[in-house]
């Protein structure tokens, strides 16, 4: 009988001490009174995002590689970054393909990368107007959105027809923390001034100002009722969490 796995969120703390490792805990052990059967998986390099695929495979991002831990404990490492690029973020689409953003931090050309379920790699070099690619997410209609990082007031997307499109954000900010909703829109945070933004598949952009000092170390997700939920330790509110309904 196969076992399900979940991610225990201690990777960021471990990495801050130079320990590149993934921690996997079986759900059955987590719910019992016995000592949990925790698995420690070494990563090739410093890591970042961690995802769980529909088949319960745990996928961990490193600087140049993707590490997959199957439910039977099998570990597979795949080199994905091309020469001169660094992997910065990843997301899964509805068919199980893995999408990655790659910056040109090593002198290479920034690109988006698609890794199929079978491991085939397809590269999509970014247009010059995009600059770079950092945060990445796939919308419910299949568009692949990315934040160009240091570029102010821009979001990019690779549309389902294979063309790139850049969207101006009406705010002198750095969009980040992309989160898709069920209606094809993409939500994001803005740094200065602090706010939450929404860009529809039509390209229409709406900014909801928050009024705090800044948004850093933020976590954002969509609630089951369609709310956009944000928590940030830098927001100066009576509570550190806010939500917007649409």
XYZ file of C-alpha atoms in Angstrom:
246
model
C 0.000 0.000 0.000
C 1.428 3.355 -0.989
C 1.971 6.057 1.572
C 1.093 9.701 1.220
C 3.694 12.334 1.974
C 3.551 15.917 3.093
C 6.073 18.710 3.400
C 7.244 19.688 6.851
C 8.064 23.398 6.568
C 11.551 23.594 8.039
C 13.589 23.900 4.842
C 14.059 27.679 5.037
C 15.405 27.454 8.573
C 17.722 24.598 7.662
C 19.026 26.435 4.601
C 19.838 29.515 6.621
C 22.402 27.386 8.420
C 23.805 25.958 5.207
C 21.969 22.617 5.389
C 20.341 21.831 2.022
C 17.858 19.098 2.905
C 14.239 18.089 2.390
C 12.158 16.636 5.227
C 9.345 14.203 4.323
C 6.882 12.855 6.879
C 4.286 10.095 6.193
C 0.756 11.201 7.067
C 0.057 7.903 8.844
C 3.008 8.471 11.176
C 2.062 12.091 11.800
C -1.385 11.041 13.048
C -0.172 8.247 15.345
C 1.402 8.350 18.772
C 4.545 6.562 17.620
C 7.753 8.306 16.618
C 7.212 9.749 13.105
C 9.089 8.067 10.250
C 10.841 11.215 9.018
C 12.932 11.056 5.847
C 15.803 13.476 5.242
C 16.743 13.942 1.596
C 19.900 15.856 0.709
C 19.546 18.411 -2.072
C 22.290 19.119 -4.645
C 22.401 22.799 -3.728
C 20.555 25.452 -1.792
C 16.843 25.064 -2.376
C 13.667 27.073 -2.607
C 10.134 26.064 -3.539
C 8.658 22.717 -2.522
C 5.558 21.265 -4.228
C 3.513 18.085 -3.924
C 2.416 16.611 -7.277
C -0.989 14.931 -7.768
C 0.672 11.507 -7.378
C 2.094 12.631 -3.975
C 5.632 13.004 -5.338
C 7.449 15.740 -3.422
C 9.302 18.136 -5.757
C 12.069 20.375 -4.396
C 13.779 23.199 -6.252
C 17.521 23.816 -6.060
C 19.730 26.391 -7.756
C 20.167 24.313 -10.906
C 18.201 21.098 -10.325
C 14.817 19.610 -9.513
C 14.688 16.787 -6.969
C 11.706 14.415 -6.878
C 10.944 12.106 -3.956
C 8.405 9.413 -4.869
C 6.020 7.835 -2.362
C 8.254 4.752 -2.179
C 11.236 6.923 -1.184
C 12.941 6.850 -4.586
C 14.921 10.039 -5.203
C 15.572 11.409 -8.696
C 17.564 14.556 -9.470
C 17.255 16.306 -12.849
C 19.476 19.144 -14.041
C 17.126 21.761 -15.501
C 18.975 25.096 -15.542
C 20.785 25.928 -18.761
C 24.283 27.427 -18.752
C 24.418 30.785 -16.985
C 20.923 30.608 -15.479
C 19.620 30.041 -11.953
C 16.245 28.494 -11.102
C 14.189 30.851 -8.943
C 10.648 29.466 -8.676
C 8.385 26.650 -9.882
C 4.699 25.767 -10.287
C 2.565 22.878 -11.545
C -0.085 23.166 -14.242
C -3.354 21.239 -14.442
C -1.823 18.409 -16.491
C 1.109 17.823 -14.118
C 3.777 19.670 -16.107
C 6.324 21.524 -13.988
C 7.048 25.150 -14.903
C 10.166 26.959 -13.707
C 11.455 30.513 -13.835
C 15.162 30.929 -14.547
C 17.024 34.200 -14.121
C 20.211 35.118 -15.944
C 22.164 35.541 -12.698
C 25.091 33.585 -14.127
C 25.281 35.534 -17.372
C 22.827 33.382 -19.327
C 19.547 34.315 -20.985
C 16.510 34.333 -18.664
C 13.828 31.835 -19.613
C 10.781 29.856 -18.585
C 11.200 26.088 -18.567
C 8.558 23.383 -18.855
C 9.344 19.870 -17.624
C 6.765 17.306 -18.706
C 5.542 14.483 -16.495
C 7.930 12.242 -18.415
C 10.877 14.598 -17.853
C 11.101 16.232 -21.290
C 12.409 19.819 -21.101
C 11.118 22.681 -23.261
C 12.641 26.158 -22.973
C 10.977 29.504 -23.632
C 13.536 32.366 -23.775
C 12.114 35.597 -22.387
C 11.689 38.643 -24.604
C 14.018 41.561 -23.881
C 11.126 43.566 -22.401
C 10.717 40.963 -19.639
C 14.169 41.487 -18.183
C 14.209 38.415 -15.932
C 11.890 35.903 -14.253
C 11.518 35.175 -10.569
C 8.153 34.246 -9.061
C 6.043 32.002 -11.357
C 2.492 30.610 -11.273
C 0.046 28.980 -13.711
C -3.464 30.396 -13.953
C -6.598 28.259 -14.070
C -6.888 28.975 -17.815
C -3.316 27.784 -18.499
C -1.406 31.066 -18.824
C 2.006 31.010 -17.136
C 2.530 34.267 -15.217
C 5.859 35.475 -13.854
C 7.245 38.438 -11.960
C 10.297 40.017 -13.628
C 11.890 40.747 -10.255
C 13.660 44.105 -10.185
C 11.609 45.536 -13.049
C 9.107 48.034 -11.626
C 5.454 47.921 -12.601
C 5.518 44.844 -14.857
C 4.075 41.337 -14.907
C 4.701 38.865 -17.699
C 2.895 35.817 -18.974
C 3.386 33.064 -21.492
C -0.040 32.616 -23.054
C -1.492 29.274 -24.088
C -0.822 30.167 -27.748
C 2.929 30.290 -26.991
C 3.352 34.079 -27.128
C 4.644 36.343 -24.383
C 2.750 39.365 -23.149
C 3.861 42.006 -20.649
C 1.286 43.779 -18.468
C 1.842 47.180 -16.886
C 0.910 47.376 -13.227
C -0.432 50.873 -12.332
C 1.799 51.172 -9.300
C 5.460 52.026 -8.788
C 6.019 48.665 -7.166
C 7.671 45.283 -7.562
C 4.944 42.632 -8.091
C 5.585 39.358 -6.278
C 3.911 36.428 -4.459
C 1.741 35.322 -7.384
C -1.393 33.311 -6.516
C -3.981 32.075 -9.076
C -7.727 31.976 -8.447
C -10.411 29.759 -9.971
C -11.582 32.408 -12.456
C -8.399 32.761 -14.503
C -7.090 35.802 -12.630
C -3.685 36.107 -10.960
C -3.247 37.845 -7.598
C 0.018 39.395 -6.414
C 1.506 41.698 -3.807
C 3.010 45.125 -4.480
C 5.961 46.318 -2.437
C 5.817 50.132 -2.575
C 3.162 51.244 -1.894
C 2.009 48.044 -0.149
C -1.037 46.430 -1.657
C -2.652 43.399 -3.247
C -3.141 43.349 -7.000
C -5.317 41.311 -9.335
C -4.791 40.902 -13.053
C -7.564 39.225 -15.031
C -6.935 37.051 -18.076
C -8.143 40.021 -20.160
C -5.203 42.067 -18.821
C -7.318 44.309 -16.563
C -5.376 45.214 -13.406
C -6.819 46.294 -10.049
C -4.752 47.346 -7.012
C -6.120 47.174 -3.459
C -3.956 49.463 -1.246
C -3.172 48.141 2.231
C -1.668 51.197 3.890
C 1.052 49.389 5.825
C 4.735 50.284 5.774
C 5.759 47.524 3.373
C 5.069 43.909 2.412
C 7.983 41.547 2.956
C 8.219 37.902 3.937
C 4.603 37.579 2.824
C 2.531 34.447 2.372
C -0.605 34.668 0.235
C -3.201 32.080 -0.775
C -6.772 31.755 -2.019
C -9.370 30.785 0.566
C -12.111 28.184 -0.104
C -14.706 30.972 -0.374
C -12.731 32.931 -2.994
C -11.002 35.267 -0.538
C -7.435 36.360 -1.153
C -5.605 35.908 2.157
C -2.325 37.603 3.013
C -0.061 37.410 6.029
C 3.061 39.558 6.364
C 5.138 40.266 9.440
C 5.908 43.777 8.128
C 2.322 44.994 7.788
C 1.414 47.479 10.507
C -2.142 46.466 11.304
C -3.876 45.383 14.545
C -3.648 41.888 13.052
C -0.928 40.592 10.757
C -3.495 39.005 8.405
C -5.869 40.669 5.976
C -8.287 39.336 3.356
C -10.140 40.673 0.338
C -13.296 39.245 -1.203
C -14.278 39.677 -4.825
